[in-house]
mmCIF file with all atom_site columns, C-alpha atoms in Angstrom:
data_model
loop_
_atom_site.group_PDB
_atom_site.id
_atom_site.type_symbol
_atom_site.label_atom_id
_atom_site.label_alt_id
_atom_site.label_comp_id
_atom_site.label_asym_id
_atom_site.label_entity_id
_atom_site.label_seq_id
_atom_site.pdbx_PDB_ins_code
_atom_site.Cartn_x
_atom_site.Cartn_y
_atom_site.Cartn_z
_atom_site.occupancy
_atom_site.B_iso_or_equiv
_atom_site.pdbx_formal_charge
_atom_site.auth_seq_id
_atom_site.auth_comp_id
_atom_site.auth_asym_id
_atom_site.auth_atom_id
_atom_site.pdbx_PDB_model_num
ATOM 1   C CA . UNK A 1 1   ? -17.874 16.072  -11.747 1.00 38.00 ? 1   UNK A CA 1
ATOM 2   C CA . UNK A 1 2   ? -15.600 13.626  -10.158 1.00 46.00 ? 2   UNK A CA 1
ATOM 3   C CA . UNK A 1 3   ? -11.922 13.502  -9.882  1.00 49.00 ? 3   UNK A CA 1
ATOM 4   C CA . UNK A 1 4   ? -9.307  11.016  -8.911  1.00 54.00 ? 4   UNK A CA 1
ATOM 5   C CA . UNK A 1 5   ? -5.768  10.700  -8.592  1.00 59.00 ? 5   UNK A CA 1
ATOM 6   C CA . UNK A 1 6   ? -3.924  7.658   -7.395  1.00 60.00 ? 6   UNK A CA 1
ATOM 7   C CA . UNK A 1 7   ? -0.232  8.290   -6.336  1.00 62.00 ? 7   UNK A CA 1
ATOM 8   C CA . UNK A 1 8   ? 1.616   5.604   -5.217  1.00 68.00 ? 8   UNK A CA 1
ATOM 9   C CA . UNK A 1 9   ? 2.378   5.853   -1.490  1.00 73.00 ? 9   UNK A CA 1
ATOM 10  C CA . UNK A 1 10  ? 3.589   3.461   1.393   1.00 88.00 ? 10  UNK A CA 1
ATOM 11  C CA . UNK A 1 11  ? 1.106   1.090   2.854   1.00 95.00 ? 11  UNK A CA 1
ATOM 12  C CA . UNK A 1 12  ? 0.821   0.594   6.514   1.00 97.00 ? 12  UNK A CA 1
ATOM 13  C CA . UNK A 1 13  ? 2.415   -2.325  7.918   1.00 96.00 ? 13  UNK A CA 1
ATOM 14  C CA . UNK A 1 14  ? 0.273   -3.131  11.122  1.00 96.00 ? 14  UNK A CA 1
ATOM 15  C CA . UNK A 1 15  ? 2.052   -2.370  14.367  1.00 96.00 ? 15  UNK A CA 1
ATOM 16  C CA . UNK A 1 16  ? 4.894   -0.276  12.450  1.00 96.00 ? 16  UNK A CA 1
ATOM 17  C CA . UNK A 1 17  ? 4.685   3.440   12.652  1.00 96.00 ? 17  UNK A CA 1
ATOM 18  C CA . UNK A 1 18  ? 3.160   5.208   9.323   1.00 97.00 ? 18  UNK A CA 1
ATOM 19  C CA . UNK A 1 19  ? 4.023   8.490   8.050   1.00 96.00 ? 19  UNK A CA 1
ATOM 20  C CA . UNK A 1 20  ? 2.758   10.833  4.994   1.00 95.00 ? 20  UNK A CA 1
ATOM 21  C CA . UNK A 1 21  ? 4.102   13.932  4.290   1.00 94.00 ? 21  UNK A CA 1
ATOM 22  C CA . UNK A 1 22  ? 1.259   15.907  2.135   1.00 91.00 ? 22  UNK A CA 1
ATOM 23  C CA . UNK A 1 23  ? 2.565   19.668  0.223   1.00 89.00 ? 23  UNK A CA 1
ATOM 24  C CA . UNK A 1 24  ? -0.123  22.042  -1.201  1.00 84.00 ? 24  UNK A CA 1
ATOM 25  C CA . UNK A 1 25  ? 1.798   23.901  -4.172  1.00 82.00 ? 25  UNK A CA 1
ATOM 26  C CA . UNK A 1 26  ? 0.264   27.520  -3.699  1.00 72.00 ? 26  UNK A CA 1
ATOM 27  C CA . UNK A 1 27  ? 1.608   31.198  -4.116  1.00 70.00 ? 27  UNK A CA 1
ATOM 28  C CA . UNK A 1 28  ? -1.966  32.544  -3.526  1.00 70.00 ? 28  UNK A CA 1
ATOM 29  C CA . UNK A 1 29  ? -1.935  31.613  0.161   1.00 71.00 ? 29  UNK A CA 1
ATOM 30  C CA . UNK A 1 30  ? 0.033   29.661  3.166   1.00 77.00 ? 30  UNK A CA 1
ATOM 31  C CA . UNK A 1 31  ? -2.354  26.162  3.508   1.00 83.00 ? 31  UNK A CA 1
ATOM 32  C CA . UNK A 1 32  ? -1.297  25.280  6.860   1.00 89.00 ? 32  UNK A CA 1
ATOM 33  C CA . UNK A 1 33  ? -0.485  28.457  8.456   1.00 90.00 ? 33  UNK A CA 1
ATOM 34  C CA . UNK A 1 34  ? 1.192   28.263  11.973  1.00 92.00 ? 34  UNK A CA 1
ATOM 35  C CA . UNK A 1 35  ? -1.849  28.921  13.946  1.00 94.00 ? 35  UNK A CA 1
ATOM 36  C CA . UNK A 1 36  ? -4.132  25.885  12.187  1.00 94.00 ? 36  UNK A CA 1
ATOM 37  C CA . UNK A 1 37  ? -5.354  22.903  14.052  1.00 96.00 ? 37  UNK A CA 1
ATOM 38  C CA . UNK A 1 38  ? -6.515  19.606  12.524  1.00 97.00 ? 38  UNK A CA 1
ATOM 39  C CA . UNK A 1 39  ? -8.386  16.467  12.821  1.00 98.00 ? 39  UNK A CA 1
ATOM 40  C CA . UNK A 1 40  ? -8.361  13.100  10.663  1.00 97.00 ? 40  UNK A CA 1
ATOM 41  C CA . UNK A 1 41  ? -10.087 9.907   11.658  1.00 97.00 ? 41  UNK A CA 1
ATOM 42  C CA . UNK A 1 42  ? -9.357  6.585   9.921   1.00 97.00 ? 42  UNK A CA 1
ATOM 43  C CA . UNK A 1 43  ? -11.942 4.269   8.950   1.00 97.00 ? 43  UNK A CA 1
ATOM 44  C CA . UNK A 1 44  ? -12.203 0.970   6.724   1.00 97.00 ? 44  UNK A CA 1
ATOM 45  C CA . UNK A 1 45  ? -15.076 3.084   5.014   1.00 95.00 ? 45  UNK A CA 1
ATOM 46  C CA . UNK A 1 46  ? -16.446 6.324   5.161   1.00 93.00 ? 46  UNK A CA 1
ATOM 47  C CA . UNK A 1 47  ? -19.138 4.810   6.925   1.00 96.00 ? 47  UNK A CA 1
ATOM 48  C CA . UNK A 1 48  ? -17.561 2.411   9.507   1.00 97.00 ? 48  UNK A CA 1
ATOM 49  C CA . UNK A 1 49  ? -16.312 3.309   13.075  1.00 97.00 ? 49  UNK A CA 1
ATOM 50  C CA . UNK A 1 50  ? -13.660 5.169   13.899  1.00 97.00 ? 50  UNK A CA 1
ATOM 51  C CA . UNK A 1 51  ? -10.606 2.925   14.006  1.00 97.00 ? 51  UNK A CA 1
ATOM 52  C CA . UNK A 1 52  ? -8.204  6.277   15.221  1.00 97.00 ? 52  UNK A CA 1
ATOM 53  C CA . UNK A 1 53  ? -8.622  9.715   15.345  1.00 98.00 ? 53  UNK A CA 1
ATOM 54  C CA . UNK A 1 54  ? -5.246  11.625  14.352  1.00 98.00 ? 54  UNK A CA 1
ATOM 55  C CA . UNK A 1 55  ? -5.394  15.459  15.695  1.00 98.00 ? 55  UNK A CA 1
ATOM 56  C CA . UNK A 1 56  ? -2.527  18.128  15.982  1.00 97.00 ? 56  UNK A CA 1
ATOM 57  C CA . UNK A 1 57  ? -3.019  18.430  19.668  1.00 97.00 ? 57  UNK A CA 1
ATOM 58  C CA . UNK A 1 58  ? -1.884  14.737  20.201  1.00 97.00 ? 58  UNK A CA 1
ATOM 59  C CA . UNK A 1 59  ? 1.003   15.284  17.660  1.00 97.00 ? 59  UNK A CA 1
ATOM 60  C CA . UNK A 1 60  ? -0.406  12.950  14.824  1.00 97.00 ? 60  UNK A CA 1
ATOM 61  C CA . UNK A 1 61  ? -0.557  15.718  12.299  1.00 97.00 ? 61  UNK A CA 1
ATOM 62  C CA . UNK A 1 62  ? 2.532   17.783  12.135  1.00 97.00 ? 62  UNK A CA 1
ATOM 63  C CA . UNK A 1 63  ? 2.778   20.609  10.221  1.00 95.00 ? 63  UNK A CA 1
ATOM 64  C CA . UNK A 1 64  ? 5.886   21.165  8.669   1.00 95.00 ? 64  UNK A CA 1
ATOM 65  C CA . UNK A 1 65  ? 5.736   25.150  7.061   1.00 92.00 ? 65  UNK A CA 1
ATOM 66  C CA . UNK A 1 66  ? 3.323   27.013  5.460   1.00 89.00 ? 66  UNK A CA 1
ATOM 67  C CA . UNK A 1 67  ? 2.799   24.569  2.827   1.00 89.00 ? 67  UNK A CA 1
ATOM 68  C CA . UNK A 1 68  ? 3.399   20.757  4.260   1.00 92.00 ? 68  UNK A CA 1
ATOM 69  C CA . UNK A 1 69  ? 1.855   18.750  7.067   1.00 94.00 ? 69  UNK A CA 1
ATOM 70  C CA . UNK A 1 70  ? 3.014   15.106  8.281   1.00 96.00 ? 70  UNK A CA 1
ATOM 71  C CA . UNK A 1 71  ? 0.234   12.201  9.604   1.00 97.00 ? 71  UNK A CA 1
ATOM 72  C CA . UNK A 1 72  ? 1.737   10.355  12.031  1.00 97.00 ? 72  UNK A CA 1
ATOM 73  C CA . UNK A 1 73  ? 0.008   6.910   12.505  1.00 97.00 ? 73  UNK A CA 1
ATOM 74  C CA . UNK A 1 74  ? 1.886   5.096   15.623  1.00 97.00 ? 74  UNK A CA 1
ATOM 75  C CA . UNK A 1 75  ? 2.180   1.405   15.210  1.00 96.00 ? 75  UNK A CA 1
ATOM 76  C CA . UNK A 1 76  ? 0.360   0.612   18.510  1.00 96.00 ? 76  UNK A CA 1
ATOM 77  C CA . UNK A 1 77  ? -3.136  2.192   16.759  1.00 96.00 ? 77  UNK A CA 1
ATOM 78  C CA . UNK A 1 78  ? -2.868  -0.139  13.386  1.00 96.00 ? 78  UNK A CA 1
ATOM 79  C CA . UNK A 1 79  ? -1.428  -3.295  15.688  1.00 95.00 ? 79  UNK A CA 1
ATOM 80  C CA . UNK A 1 80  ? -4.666  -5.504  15.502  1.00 94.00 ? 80  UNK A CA 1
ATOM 81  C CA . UNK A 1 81  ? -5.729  -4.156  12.354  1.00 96.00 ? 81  UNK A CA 1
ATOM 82  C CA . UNK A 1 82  ? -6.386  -6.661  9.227   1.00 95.00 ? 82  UNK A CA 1
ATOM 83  C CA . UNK A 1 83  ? -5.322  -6.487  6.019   1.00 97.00 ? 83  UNK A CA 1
ATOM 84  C CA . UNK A 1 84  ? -7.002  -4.557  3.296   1.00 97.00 ? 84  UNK A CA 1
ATOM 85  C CA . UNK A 1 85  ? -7.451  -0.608  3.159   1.00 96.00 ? 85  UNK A CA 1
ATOM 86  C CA . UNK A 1 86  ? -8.432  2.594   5.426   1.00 97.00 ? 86  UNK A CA 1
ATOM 87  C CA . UNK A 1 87  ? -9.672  5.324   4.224   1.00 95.00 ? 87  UNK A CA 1
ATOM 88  C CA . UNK A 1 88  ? -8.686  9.004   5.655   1.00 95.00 ? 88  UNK A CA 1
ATOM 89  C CA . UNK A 1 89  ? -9.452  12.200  5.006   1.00 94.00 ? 89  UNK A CA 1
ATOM 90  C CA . UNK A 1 90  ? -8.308  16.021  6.537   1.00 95.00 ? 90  UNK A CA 1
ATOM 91  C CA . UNK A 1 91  ? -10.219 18.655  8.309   1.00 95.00 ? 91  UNK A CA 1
ATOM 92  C CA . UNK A 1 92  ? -9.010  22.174  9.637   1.00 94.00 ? 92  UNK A CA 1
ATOM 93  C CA . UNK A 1 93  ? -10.825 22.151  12.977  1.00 96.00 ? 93  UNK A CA 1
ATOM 94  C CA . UNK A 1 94  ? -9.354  25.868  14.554  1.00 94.00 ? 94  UNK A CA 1
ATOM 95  C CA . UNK A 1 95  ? -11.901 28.005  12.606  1.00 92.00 ? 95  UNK A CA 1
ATOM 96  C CA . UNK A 1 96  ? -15.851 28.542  13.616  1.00 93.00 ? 96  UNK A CA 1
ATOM 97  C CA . UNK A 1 97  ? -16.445 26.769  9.994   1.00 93.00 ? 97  UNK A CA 1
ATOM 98  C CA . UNK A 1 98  ? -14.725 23.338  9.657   1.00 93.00 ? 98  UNK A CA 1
ATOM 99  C CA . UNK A 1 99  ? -12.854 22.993  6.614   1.00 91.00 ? 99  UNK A CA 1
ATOM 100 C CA . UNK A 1 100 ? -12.070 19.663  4.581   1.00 90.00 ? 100 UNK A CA 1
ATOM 101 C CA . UNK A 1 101 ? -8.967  20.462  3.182   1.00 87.00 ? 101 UNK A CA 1
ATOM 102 C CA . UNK A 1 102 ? -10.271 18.436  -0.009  1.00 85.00 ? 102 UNK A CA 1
ATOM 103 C CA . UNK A 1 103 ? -8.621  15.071  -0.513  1.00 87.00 ? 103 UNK A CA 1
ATOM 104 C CA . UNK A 1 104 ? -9.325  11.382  0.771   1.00 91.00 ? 104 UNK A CA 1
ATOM 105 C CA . UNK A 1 105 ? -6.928  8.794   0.914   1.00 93.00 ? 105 UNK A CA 1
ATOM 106 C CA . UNK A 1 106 ? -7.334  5.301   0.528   1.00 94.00 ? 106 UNK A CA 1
ATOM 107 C CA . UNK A 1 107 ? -4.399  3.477   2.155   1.00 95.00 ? 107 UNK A CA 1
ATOM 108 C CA . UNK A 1 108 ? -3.727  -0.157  1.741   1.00 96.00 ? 108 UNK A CA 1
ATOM 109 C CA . UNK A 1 109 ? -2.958  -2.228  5.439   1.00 97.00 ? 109 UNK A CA 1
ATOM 110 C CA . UNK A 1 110 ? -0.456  -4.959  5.270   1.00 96.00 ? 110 UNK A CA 1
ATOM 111 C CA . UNK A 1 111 ? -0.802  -7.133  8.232   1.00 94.00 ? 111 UNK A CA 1
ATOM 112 C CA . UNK A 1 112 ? 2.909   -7.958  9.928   1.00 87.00 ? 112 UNK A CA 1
ATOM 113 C CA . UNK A 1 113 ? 3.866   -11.090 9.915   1.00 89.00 ? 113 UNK A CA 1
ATOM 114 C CA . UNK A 1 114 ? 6.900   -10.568 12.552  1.00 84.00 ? 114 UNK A CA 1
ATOM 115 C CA . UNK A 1 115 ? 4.324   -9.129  15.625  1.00 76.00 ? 115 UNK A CA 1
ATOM 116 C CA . UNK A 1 116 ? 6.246   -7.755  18.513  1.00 74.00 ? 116 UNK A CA 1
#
């Protein structure tokens, strides 16, 4: 069984700082409670290298309350980056067992005309 929904977000514009503000809708439990520590790498594909790794330790991925987080993608990362898409995904890296916090995003890149 597959599943896909495609909201419409805000593409990155190379060298411009990128934010996304996700919210998990749940009374059964607190999603990002304060303690939680995560990683996200961005790729062209899942397969491709890393082009940045976004972790709460360096202050990429924010969380918010119990029940948002914010990606912070600085503009200096995505600077030489060409158009087309990245792909991202979450993963909850404080616990012994790694958790996927089960979405990907596909994000399209817009490169900057105006490069400072």
């Amino acid at each position: 069984m597959s599943y896909s929904q495609y909201l419409k977000g805000k593409a990155i514009q190379t060298g411009c700082e990128w934010r996304l503000k996700i919210k998990v809708v749940s009374t059964a439990l607190a999603a990002f409670p304060s303690t939680a520590k995560f990683t996200a790498q961005v790729r062209t594909d899942a397969e491709s290298p890393v082009l940045a790794t976004l972790t709460t330790q360096a202050g990429n991925i924010i969380r918010v309350d119990n029940t948002s987080i914010e990606i912070v993608l600085p503009g200096s990362v995505s600077a030489n980056w060409s158009a087309g898409k990245v792909v991202m995904d979450v993963v909850r890296t404080d616990l012994t067992d790694k958790i996927h916090l089960g979405f990907d995003l596909e994000i399209p890149v817009k490169r900057s005309v105006t490069r400072l």
